mmCIF file of C-alpha atoms and ligand atoms in Angstrom:
data_model
loop_
_atom_site.group_PDB
_atom_site.id
_atom_site.type_symbol
_atom_site.label_atom_id
_atom_site.label_comp_id
_atom_site.label_asym_id
_atom_site.label_seq_id
_atom_site.Cartn_x
_atom_site.Cartn_y
_atom_site.Cartn_z
ATOM 1 C CA UNK A 648 95.168 59.521 80.113
ATOM 2 C CA UNK A 649 93.699 62.598 77.253
ATOM 3 C CA UNK A 650 95.909 66.092 77.426
ATOM 4 C CA UNK A 651 93.276 68.997 77.837
ATOM 5 C CA UNK A 652 94.182 71.297 74.685
ATOM 6 C CA UNK A 653 91.348 73.258 75.798
ATOM 7 C CA UNK A 654 92.280 74.868 79.239
ATOM 8 C CA UNK A 655 91.298 79.058 79.675
ATOM 9 C CA UNK A 656 94.861 79.840 79.310
ATOM 10 C CA UNK A 657 95.733 83.541 80.690
ATOM 11 C CA UNK A 658 97.880 85.053 78.170
ATOM 12 C CA UNK A 659 100.689 88.035 78.815
ATOM 13 C CA UNK A 660 98.272 90.849 77.848
ATOM 14 C CA UNK A 661 95.400 89.367 80.272
ATOM 15 C CA UNK A 662 97.879 88.821 83.090
ATOM 16 C CA UNK A 663 99.323 92.271 82.601
ATOM 17 C CA UNK A 664 95.764 93.904 82.612
ATOM 18 C CA UNK A 665 94.541 92.629 85.483
ATOM 19 C CA UNK A 666 97.668 93.759 87.502
ATOM 20 C CA UNK A 667 97.059 97.194 85.873
ATOM 21 C CA UNK A 668 92.644 97.151 86.465
ATOM 22 C CA UNK A 669 92.193 94.848 89.132
ATOM 23 C CA UNK A 670 95.573 94.757 91.533
ATOM 24 C CA UNK A 671 96.831 98.968 90.588
ATOM 25 C CA UNK A 672 100.233 97.583 90.636
ATOM 26 C CA UNK A 673 101.226 98.969 87.159
ATOM 27 C CA UNK A 674 100.298 101.767 85.380
ATOM 28 C CA UNK A 675 99.384 101.142 81.383
ATOM 29 C CA UNK A 676 102.346 102.531 79.861
ATOM 30 C CA UNK A 677 104.460 100.003 81.693
ATOM 31 C CA UNK A 678 102.345 97.320 80.914
ATOM 32 C CA UNK A 679 102.658 98.265 77.184
ATOM 33 C CA UNK A 680 106.188 98.875 77.565
ATOM 34 C CA UNK A 681 106.958 95.107 79.089
ATOM 35 C CA UNK A 682 104.481 93.506 76.070
ATOM 36 C CA UNK A 683 106.836 95.485 73.340
ATOM 37 C CA UNK A 684 109.781 93.425 75.043
ATOM 38 C CA UNK A 685 107.794 90.136 75.074
ATOM 39 C CA UNK A 686 107.315 90.885 71.545
ATOM 40 C CA UNK A 687 110.797 91.537 71.039
ATOM 41 C CA UNK A 688 111.763 87.922 72.800
ATOM 42 C CA UNK A 689 109.201 85.944 70.475
ATOM 43 C CA UNK A 690 111.357 87.730 67.152
ATOM 44 C CA UNK A 691 114.681 86.832 68.845
ATOM 45 C CA UNK A 692 113.231 83.016 69.595
ATOM 46 C CA UNK A 693 112.458 82.619 65.991
ATOM 47 C CA UNK A 694 115.802 84.375 64.716
ATOM 48 C CA UNK A 695 117.739 81.811 67.343
ATOM 49 C CA UNK A 696 115.464 78.520 66.390
ATOM 50 C CA UNK A 697 116.480 79.450 62.471
ATOM 51 C CA UNK A 698 120.174 80.219 63.084
ATOM 52 C CA UNK A 699 122.008 77.572 61.551
ATOM 53 C CA UNK A 700 119.390 77.694 58.651
ATOM 54 C CA UNK A 701 119.828 81.383 58.220
ATOM 55 C CA UNK A 702 123.360 81.175 58.425
ATOM 56 C CA UNK A 703 123.770 83.228 61.700
ATOM 57 C CA UNK A 704 125.655 80.966 63.871
ATOM 58 C CA UNK A 705 129.618 82.191 64.867
ATOM 59 C CA UNK A 706 131.338 84.873 65.985
ATOM 60 C CA UNK A 707 131.240 88.809 63.942
ATOM 61 C CA UNK A 708 135.004 89.182 64.180
ATOM 62 C CA UNK A 709 134.437 92.067 66.203
ATOM 63 C CA UNK A 710 134.117 92.682 69.854
ATOM 64 C CA UNK A 711 131.767 94.486 72.109
ATOM 65 C CA UNK A 712 132.803 97.751 75.101
ATOM 66 C CA UNK A 713 133.924 94.851 77.376
ATOM 67 C CA UNK A 714 136.283 93.250 75.249
ATOM 68 C CA UNK A 715 134.276 89.833 74.711
ATOM 69 C CA UNK A 716 133.972 88.504 70.826
ATOM 70 C CA UNK A 717 130.196 89.237 69.529
ATOM 71 C CA UNK A 718 128.802 86.638 68.247
ATOM 72 C CA UNK A 719 126.205 87.486 65.117
ATOM 73 C CA UNK A 720 123.079 86.238 67.268
ATOM 74 C CA UNK A 721 124.443 89.039 69.961
ATOM 75 C CA UNK A 722 124.156 91.719 67.872
ATOM 76 C CA UNK A 723 120.910 90.495 65.730
ATOM 77 C CA UNK A 724 119.275 90.187 69.544
ATOM 78 C CA UNK A 725 120.236 93.740 70.389
ATOM 79 C CA UNK A 726 118.969 95.320 67.486
ATOM 80 C CA UNK A 727 115.620 93.940 67.791
ATOM 81 C CA UNK A 728 115.149 94.947 70.918
ATOM 82 C CA UNK A 729 116.229 98.480 70.214
ATOM 83 C CA UNK A 730 114.264 98.649 67.341
ATOM 84 C CA UNK A 731 111.255 97.092 68.913
ATOM 85 C CA UNK A 732 111.280 99.529 71.800
ATOM 86 C CA UNK A 733 112.218 102.820 70.686
ATOM 87 C CA UNK A 734 109.001 103.771 68.973
ATOM 88 C CA UNK A 735 106.700 102.875 71.391
ATOM 89 C CA UNK A 736 106.543 105.687 73.446
ATOM 90 C CA UNK A 737 107.372 104.541 77.049
ATOM 91 C CA UNK A 738 111.391 104.915 77.230
ATOM 92 C CA UNK A 739 113.583 107.430 77.669
ATOM 93 C CA UNK A 740 116.602 105.936 76.831
ATOM 94 C CA UNK A 741 118.315 101.995 76.832
ATOM 95 C CA UNK A 742 121.570 100.800 78.167
ATOM 96 C CA UNK A 743 122.832 97.107 76.447
ATOM 97 C CA UNK A 744 125.407 94.688 77.280
ATOM 98 C CA UNK A 745 126.441 95.189 73.332
ATOM 99 C CA UNK A 746 126.481 98.993 73.617
ATOM 100 C CA UNK A 747 129.431 101.262 75.250
ATOM 101 C CA UNK A 748 126.909 104.519 75.991
ATOM 102 C CA UNK A 749 123.164 104.686 76.174
ATOM 103 C CA UNK A 750 120.474 104.568 73.199
ATOM 104 C CA UNK A 751 118.319 107.759 73.587
ATOM 105 C CA UNK A 752 114.965 107.719 71.995
ATOM 106 C CA UNK A 753 115.354 109.376 68.788
ATOM 107 C CA UNK A 754 113.548 112.855 68.206
ATOM 108 C CA UNK A 755 110.872 111.805 65.963
ATOM 109 C CA UNK A 756 109.230 109.795 68.738
ATOM 110 C CA UNK A 757 107.922 110.943 71.942
ATOM 111 C CA UNK A 758 109.893 110.247 74.945
ATOM 112 C CA UNK A 759 108.641 108.373 78.047
ATOM 113 C CA UNK A 760 109.467 107.929 81.469
ATOM 114 C CA UNK A 761 111.121 104.522 81.734
ATOM 115 C CA UNK A 762 114.793 103.352 81.074
ATOM 116 C CA UNK A 763 115.227 99.905 80.079
ATOM 117 C CA UNK A 764 118.714 97.636 80.553
ATOM 118 C CA UNK A 765 119.648 94.232 78.858
ATOM 119 C CA UNK A 766 121.751 91.898 78.155
ATOM 120 C CA UNK A 767 120.754 90.853 74.683
ATOM 121 C CA UNK A 768 121.595 87.012 74.567
ATOM 122 C CA UNK A 769 123.189 86.158 77.770
ATOM 123 C CA UNK A 770 125.143 82.618 77.463
ATOM 124 C CA UNK A 771 127.639 83.549 74.488
ATOM 125 C CA UNK A 772 129.311 80.219 74.805
ATOM 126 C CA UNK A 773 126.424 78.404 74.312
ATOM 127 C CA UNK A 774 124.952 80.264 70.873
ATOM 128 C CA UNK A 775 126.897 77.854 68.637
ATOM 129 C CA UNK A 776 126.202 74.419 70.474
ATOM 130 C CA UNK A 777 122.433 74.384 70.898
ATOM 131 C CA UNK A 778 122.230 74.774 74.591
ATOM 132 C CA UNK A 779 119.505 77.271 76.298
ATOM 133 C CA UNK A 780 120.580 80.969 76.328
ATOM 134 C CA UNK A 781 118.531 84.187 76.891
ATOM 135 C CA UNK A 782 117.582 87.802 77.259
ATOM 136 C CA UNK A 783 118.081 89.523 80.733
ATOM 137 C CA UNK A 784 116.044 92.886 81.097
ATOM 138 C CA UNK A 785 115.238 95.656 83.664
ATOM 139 C CA UNK A 786 113.299 98.076 83.858
ATOM 140 C CA UNK A 787 113.669 101.782 86.008
ATOM 141 C CA UNK A 788 111.712 104.829 86.660
ATOM 142 C CA UNK A 789 113.602 107.845 85.257
ATOM 143 C CA UNK A 790 114.126 110.627 87.820
ATOM 144 C CA UNK A 791 111.251 113.202 87.699
ATOM 145 C CA UNK A 792 112.724 116.472 85.938
ATOM 146 C CA UNK A 793 115.313 114.734 84.337
ATOM 147 C CA UNK A 794 115.322 117.228 80.938
ATOM 148 C CA UNK A 795 118.454 115.170 79.202
ATOM 149 C CA UNK A 796 118.501 111.707 79.912
ATOM 150 C CA UNK A 797 122.190 110.533 80.335
ATOM 151 C CA UNK A 798 123.998 107.141 81.945
ATOM 152 C CA UNK A 799 124.094 109.029 85.228
ATOM 153 C CA UNK A 800 119.905 108.535 85.415
ATOM 154 C CA UNK A 801 120.709 104.374 84.910
ATOM 155 C CA UNK A 802 122.767 104.369 88.476
ATOM 156 C CA UNK A 803 119.930 103.534 90.498
ATOM 157 C CA UNK A 804 120.099 100.519 92.951
ATOM 158 C CA UNK A 805 118.405 97.226 91.990
ATOM 159 C CA UNK A 806 115.926 97.680 94.573
ATOM 160 C CA UNK A 807 114.548 100.797 92.363
ATOM 161 C CA UNK A 808 113.562 98.553 89.194
ATOM 162 C CA UNK A 809 109.915 98.812 88.768
ATOM 163 C CA UNK A 810 109.933 95.462 86.436
ATOM 164 C CA UNK A 811 112.694 92.617 85.733
ATOM 165 C CA UNK A 812 112.712 89.759 83.482
ATOM 166 C CA UNK A 813 114.168 86.775 81.712
ATOM 167 C CA UNK A 814 113.416 84.837 78.458
ATOM 168 C CA UNK A 815 115.130 81.828 78.079
ATOM 169 C CA UNK A 816 115.458 80.226 74.558
ATOM 170 C CA UNK A 817 115.799 76.654 75.234
ATOM 171 C CA UNK A 818 113.719 74.039 74.825
ATOM 172 C CA UNK A 819 110.554 75.986 75.342
ATOM 173 C CA UNK A 820 111.044 79.338 75.061
ATOM 174 C CA UNK A 821 110.277 80.865 78.619
ATOM 175 C CA UNK A 822 109.359 84.485 79.904
ATOM 176 C CA UNK A 823 109.947 85.221 83.704
ATOM 177 C CA UNK A 824 108.683 88.341 84.772
ATOM 178 C CA UNK A 825 108.354 90.666 87.823
ATOM 179 C CA UNK A 826 106.988 93.865 88.444
ATOM 180 C CA UNK A 827 107.271 93.869 91.696
ATOM 181 C CA UNK A 828 104.635 91.717 93.410
ATOM 182 C CA UNK A 829 105.576 88.122 93.350
ATOM 183 C CA UNK A 830 107.345 86.094 89.836
ATOM 184 C CA UNK A 831 105.300 84.637 87.114
ATOM 185 C CA UNK A 832 106.367 82.291 84.447
ATOM 186 C CA UNK A 833 105.085 82.555 80.514
ATOM 187 C CA UNK A 834 105.530 80.156 77.855
ATOM 188 C CA UNK A 835 105.487 80.659 74.097
ATOM 189 C CA UNK A 836 102.327 78.923 72.092
ATOM 190 C CA UNK A 837 102.606 78.705 68.933
ATOM 191 C CA UNK A 838 98.577 78.044 68.286
ATOM 192 C CA UNK A 839 98.385 81.324 70.680
ATOM 193 C CA UNK A 840 100.776 82.967 69.005
ATOM 194 C CA UNK A 841 102.318 84.625 72.098
ATOM 195 C CA UNK A 842 102.851 83.844 75.947
ATOM 196 C CA UNK A 843 100.695 82.024 78.245
ATOM 197 C CA UNK A 844 101.155 81.584 81.949
ATOM 198 C CA UNK A 845 102.413 78.601 83.039
ATOM 199 C CA UNK A 846 103.078 79.492 86.411
ATOM 200 C CA UNK A 847 101.937 82.025 88.713
ATOM 201 C CA UNK A 848 103.005 82.975 92.112
ATOM 202 C CA UNK A 849 107.056 80.923 91.942
ATOM 203 C CA UNK A 850 108.574 80.412 95.105
ATOM 204 C CA UNK A 851 112.048 78.906 95.775
ATOM 205 C CA UNK A 852 111.721 75.965 98.257
ATOM 206 C CA UNK A 853 114.118 77.272 100.954
ATOM 207 C CA UNK A 854 116.400 74.097 101.080
ATOM 208 C CA UNK A 855 118.606 72.666 98.258
ATOM 209 C CA UNK A 856 121.099 70.119 98.037
ATOM 210 C CA UNK A 857 122.039 71.343 94.908
ATOM 211 C CA UNK A 858 124.286 73.805 93.655
ATOM 212 C CA UNK A 859 125.553 75.855 90.393
ATOM 213 C CA UNK A 860 129.483 77.062 89.701
ATOM 214 C CA UNK A 861 132.101 76.947 87.813
ATOM 215 C CA UNK A 862 134.334 74.615 89.461
ATOM 216 C CA UNK A 863 136.855 74.745 87.101
ATOM 217 C CA UNK A 864 137.446 78.728 88.744
ATOM 218 C CA UNK A 865 138.151 76.926 92.226
ATOM 219 C CA UNK A 866 141.735 77.421 92.850
ATOM 220 C CA UNK A 867 141.007 81.458 92.654
ATOM 221 C CA UNK A 868 138.176 81.806 95.209
ATOM 222 C CA UNK A 869 138.047 83.566 98.109
ATOM 223 C CA UNK A 870 137.946 81.397 101.580
ATOM 224 C CA UNK A 871 133.944 82.154 102.376
ATOM 225 C CA UNK A 872 133.329 80.498 98.931
ATOM 226 C CA UNK A 873 135.903 77.576 99.034
ATOM 227 C CA UNK A 874 134.887 76.946 102.411
ATOM 228 C CA UNK A 875 131.192 76.565 101.297
ATOM 229 C CA UNK A 876 131.780 74.349 98.122
ATOM 230 C CA UNK A 877 134.394 71.948 100.080
ATOM 231 C CA UNK A 878 131.565 71.323 102.468
ATOM 232 C CA UNK A 879 128.557 70.630 99.444
ATOM 233 C CA UNK A 880 131.395 68.635 97.952
ATOM 234 C CA UNK A 881 131.959 66.269 101.791
ATOM 235 C CA UNK A 882 128.611 65.481 101.424
ATOM 236 C CA UNK A 883 127.296 63.169 104.049
ATOM 237 C CA UNK A 884 130.278 62.590 105.595
ATOM 238 C CA UNK A 885 131.212 66.252 106.221
ATOM 239 C CA UNK A 886 129.564 69.220 108.377
ATOM 240 C CA UNK A 887 126.478 69.598 105.626
ATOM 241 C CA UNK A 888 125.705 65.935 106.802
ATOM 242 C CA UNK A 889 123.924 66.022 103.226
ATOM 243 C CA UNK A 890 125.026 65.117 99.646
ATOM 244 C CA UNK A 891 124.953 67.757 97.258
ATOM 245 C CA UNK A 892 124.241 67.779 93.535
ATOM 246 C CA UNK A 893 126.042 69.835 90.699
ATOM 247 C CA UNK A 894 124.509 71.383 87.764
ATOM 248 C CA UNK A 895 126.118 74.275 85.634
ATOM 249 C CA UNK A 896 124.639 75.461 82.014
ATOM 250 C CA UNK A 897 126.969 77.781 81.842
ATOM 251 C CA UNK A 898 124.174 80.578 80.633
ATOM 252 C CA UNK A 899 123.219 82.527 83.779
ATOM 253 C CA UNK A 900 119.457 82.856 82.523
ATOM 254 C CA UNK A 901 119.203 78.866 82.428
ATOM 255 C CA UNK A 902 120.747 78.339 85.287
ATOM 256 C CA UNK A 903 119.012 80.721 87.596
ATOM 257 C CA UNK A 904 115.908 79.464 85.891
ATOM 258 C CA UNK A 905 116.693 76.070 87.354
ATOM 259 C CA UNK A 906 116.842 77.545 90.772
ATOM 260 C CA UNK A 907 113.534 79.652 90.139
ATOM 261 C CA UNK A 908 112.171 76.001 88.694
ATOM 262 C CA UNK A 909 113.285 73.421 91.638
ATOM 263 C CA UNK A 910 115.775 75.491 94.101
ATOM 264 C CA UNK A 911 119.511 75.679 94.428
ATOM 265 C CA UNK A 912 121.986 78.205 94.800
ATOM 266 C CA UNK A 913 124.193 79.514 91.926
ATOM 267 C CA UNK A 914 127.347 81.354 92.419
ATOM 268 C CA UNK A 915 129.818 83.560 90.055
ATOM 269 C CA UNK A 916 131.514 84.650 92.764
ATOM 270 C CA UNK A 917 134.733 87.297 92.854
ATOM 271 C CA UNK A 918 137.739 84.903 91.802
ATOM 272 C CA UNK A 919 141.290 86.201 92.107
ATOM 273 C CA UNK A 920 141.926 85.513 88.055
ATOM 274 C CA UNK A 921 141.031 89.633 88.166
ATOM 275 C CA UNK A 922 141.354 90.830 91.757
ATOM 276 C CA UNK A 923 140.191 94.159 90.858
ATOM 277 C CA UNK A 924 137.050 92.919 89.029
ATOM 278 C CA UNK A 925 133.816 92.251 91.786
ATOM 279 C CA UNK A 926 132.840 89.578 89.691
ATOM 280 C CA UNK A 927 132.634 88.411 86.032
ATOM 281 C CA UNK A 928 128.500 89.285 85.637
ATOM 282 C CA UNK A 929 127.386 92.937 85.002
ATOM 283 C CA UNK A 930 125.109 94.496 88.021
ATOM 284 C CA UNK A 931 122.886 96.579 85.896
ATOM 285 C CA UNK A 932 121.545 93.855 83.483
ATOM 286 C CA UNK A 933 122.224 90.954 84.602
ATOM 287 C CA UNK A 934 122.717 90.581 88.661
ATOM 288 C CA UNK A 935 120.100 93.240 89.474
ATOM 289 C CA UNK A 936 117.378 91.720 87.469
ATOM 290 C CA UNK A 937 117.746 88.071 88.471
ATOM 291 C CA UNK A 938 118.311 89.464 92.004
ATOM 292 C CA UNK A 939 114.868 91.372 91.992
ATOM 293 C CA UNK A 940 113.428 87.898 90.465
ATOM 294 C CA UNK A 941 114.986 85.667 92.955
ATOM 295 C CA UNK A 942 114.394 87.614 96.040
ATOM 296 C CA UNK A 943 110.298 88.163 94.797
ATOM 297 C CA UNK A 944 110.387 84.545 94.880
ATOM 298 C CA UNK A 945 111.366 84.093 98.252
ATOM 299 C CA UNK A 946 114.760 83.490 97.815
ATOM 300 C CA UNK A 947 117.994 85.629 98.790
ATOM 301 C CA UNK A 948 120.908 87.147 96.313
ATOM 302 C CA UNK A 949 124.114 88.384 97.796
ATOM 303 C CA UNK A 950 127.253 89.855 96.702
ATOM 304 C CA UNK A 951 129.153 88.512 99.724
ATOM 305 C CA UNK A 952 128.053 89.838 102.967
ATOM 306 C CA UNK A 953 125.778 92.721 101.288
ATOM 307 C CA UNK A 954 122.558 92.304 99.031
ATOM 308 C CA UNK A 955 122.811 92.550 95.680
ATOM 309 C CA UNK A 956 119.924 95.177 95.265
ATOM 310 C CA UNK A 957 121.683 97.577 97.583
ATOM 311 C CA UNK A 958 125.021 98.067 95.358
ATOM 312 C CA UNK A 959 124.883 101.858 94.569
ATOM 313 C CA UNK A 960 126.028 101.500 90.948
ATOM 314 C CA UNK A 961 128.534 103.779 89.756
ATOM 315 C CA UNK A 962 128.861 102.488 85.963
ATOM 316 C CA UNK A 963 126.788 101.073 83.548
ATOM 317 C CA UNK A 964 129.119 98.026 82.852
ATOM 318 C CA UNK A 965 130.144 97.379 86.445
ATOM 319 C CA UNK A 966 130.736 94.106 87.903
ATOM 320 C CA UNK A 967 129.111 92.219 90.870
ATOM 321 C CA UNK A 968 129.970 88.954 92.826
ATOM 322 C CA UNK A 969 126.675 86.961 92.452
ATOM 323 C CA UNK A 970 125.393 84.626 94.843
ATOM 324 C CA UNK A 971 121.812 83.717 94.692
ATOM 325 C CA UNK A 972 118.826 81.200 95.475
ATOM 326 C CA UNK A 973 117.339 79.122 97.996
ATOM 327 C CA UNK A 974 117.556 81.075 101.252
ATOM 328 C CA UNK A 975 118.986 78.661 103.656
ATOM 329 C CA UNK A 976 122.348 78.384 101.307
ATOM 330 C CA UNK A 977 122.482 82.048 100.451
ATOM 331 C CA UNK A 978 122.582 82.802 103.962
ATOM 332 C CA UNK A 979 124.985 80.255 105.370
ATOM 333 C CA UNK A 980 127.231 81.649 102.566
ATOM 334 C CA UNK A 981 126.643 85.616 103.942
ATOM 335 C CA UNK A 982 127.494 83.965 107.156
ATOM 336 C CA UNK A 983 130.932 82.939 105.762
ATOM 337 C CA UNK A 984 131.742 86.081 104.281
ATOM 338 C CA UNK A 985 130.935 87.811 107.337
ATOM 339 C CA UNK A 986 133.073 85.641 109.435
ATOM 340 C CA UNK A 987 136.093 86.176 106.918
ATOM 341 C CA UNK A 988 139.229 88.625 107.386
ATOM 342 C CA UNK A 989 137.176 92.090 107.169
ATOM 343 C CA UNK A 990 140.329 93.394 105.693
ATOM 344 C CA UNK A 991 140.473 91.156 102.878
ATOM 345 C CA UNK A 992 140.050 91.825 98.977
ATOM 346 C CA UNK A 993 137.263 89.676 98.704
ATOM 347 C CA UNK A 994 134.561 91.798 101.112
ATOM 348 C CA UNK A 995 133.796 93.759 97.591
ATOM 349 C CA UNK A 996 130.158 94.087 97.118
HETATM 350 P P1 LIG B 1807 127.674 86.608 78.418
HETATM 351 O O1 LIG B 1807 126.736 87.614 78.986
HETATM 352 O O2 LIG B 1807 128.633 87.314 77.948
HETATM 353 O O3 LIG B 1807 127.163 85.422 77.880
HETATM 354 O O4 LIG B 1807 128.407 86.288 79.900
HETATM 355 C C1 LIG B 1807 127.831 86.017 80.771
HETATM 356 C C2 LIG B 1807 127.829 84.518 81.317
HETATM 357 C C3 LIG B 1807 126.288 84.064 82.066
HETATM 358 O O5 LIG B 1807 125.365 83.195 81.683
HETATM 359 C C4 LIG B 1807 127.316 82.612 82.469
HETATM 360 O O6 LIG B 1807 126.968 82.670 83.566
HETATM 361 C C5 LIG B 1807 129.120 82.708 82.626
HETATM 362 O O7 LIG B 1807 128.797 84.065 81.647
HETATM 363 C C6 LIG B 1807 129.503 81.983 82.414
HETATM 364 O O8 LIG B 1807 130.844 82.485 82.381
HETATM 365 P P2 LIG B 1807 132.222 81.104 82.335
HETATM 366 O O9 LIG B 1807 131.931 80.607 81.137
HETATM 367 O O10 LIG B 1807 133.408 81.869 82.707
HETATM 368 O O11 LIG B 1807 132.075 80.138 83.437
HETATM 369 MG MG1 LIG B 1808 125.310 87.915 80.065
#
């Protein structure tokens, strides 16, 4: 069977223009901002694919604000995103996993009405071993009348995001995006020179028999998570009456992309290693954008009993427990959390 290489492809610009012109879902300034983020992701994709030959694998010898060792590509990706987005006139400020505080738009450029947050390169432990990594981003509206933009303007619950997405750098470079009206997936096409629509109206199946969690932390989990995973592991002989499969890439972008592609449940829950921390993943630029995408694709995203998108943030780099994916499984996890001792520490979030 021949492969049709001349299909009428819809590229990212056309899809965004149709959202703006035909559906009135986004203003032109948000369209231009998203196009600029996508161009930055294209540049990061190229830097990642050439990392070995251009000598930028490995660590930099420095730590970021969260005390994590920075990889050279973490810093390159961060710089690409900052530079690509500061001159366009659509942003008031940016915040990043790699920066302690916000990056305001230099005075020589016009200031816009949006705030952009990102994890420039998610999946640090996979950077040097040629396994899928990615960029996660979230867009908020700056509160009206804000004269001098500060970190406090970013502290809005995730349900207020006006756009969110991620880009995976794997066998294909894939951009997955929501502007609050469903989820669309675009794939980088080298002939086209940009992203083309590969799936629109992405939907996560309600049911699944696949879970994703770092099992090495099992002894540290809270009882509701332990109960849920124990029941999955018991398979057809246990209360679930079904065998479950497990997948764990170790890059949130790749694990969530699998959930958005064929269903599943992804967990990075609170655990007892650092009991005062809500979880490992960061709320503002990891949990929130993924939660919006998952909900827009018909799934659920919770931190325990609470919906992730309803968490009132208190800090740019705060952590959150994350459990997201196919509705039936996440609803069961929520029930198990609701049934646990209400005074237990693990009801955080
Ligand atoms: P990073 O943003 O520094 O890469 O950390 C986040 C990553 C996620 O991509 C992944 O789900 C998780 O941390 C893996 O953590 P661990 O190796 O502790 O299981
Ligand atoms: Mg990350």
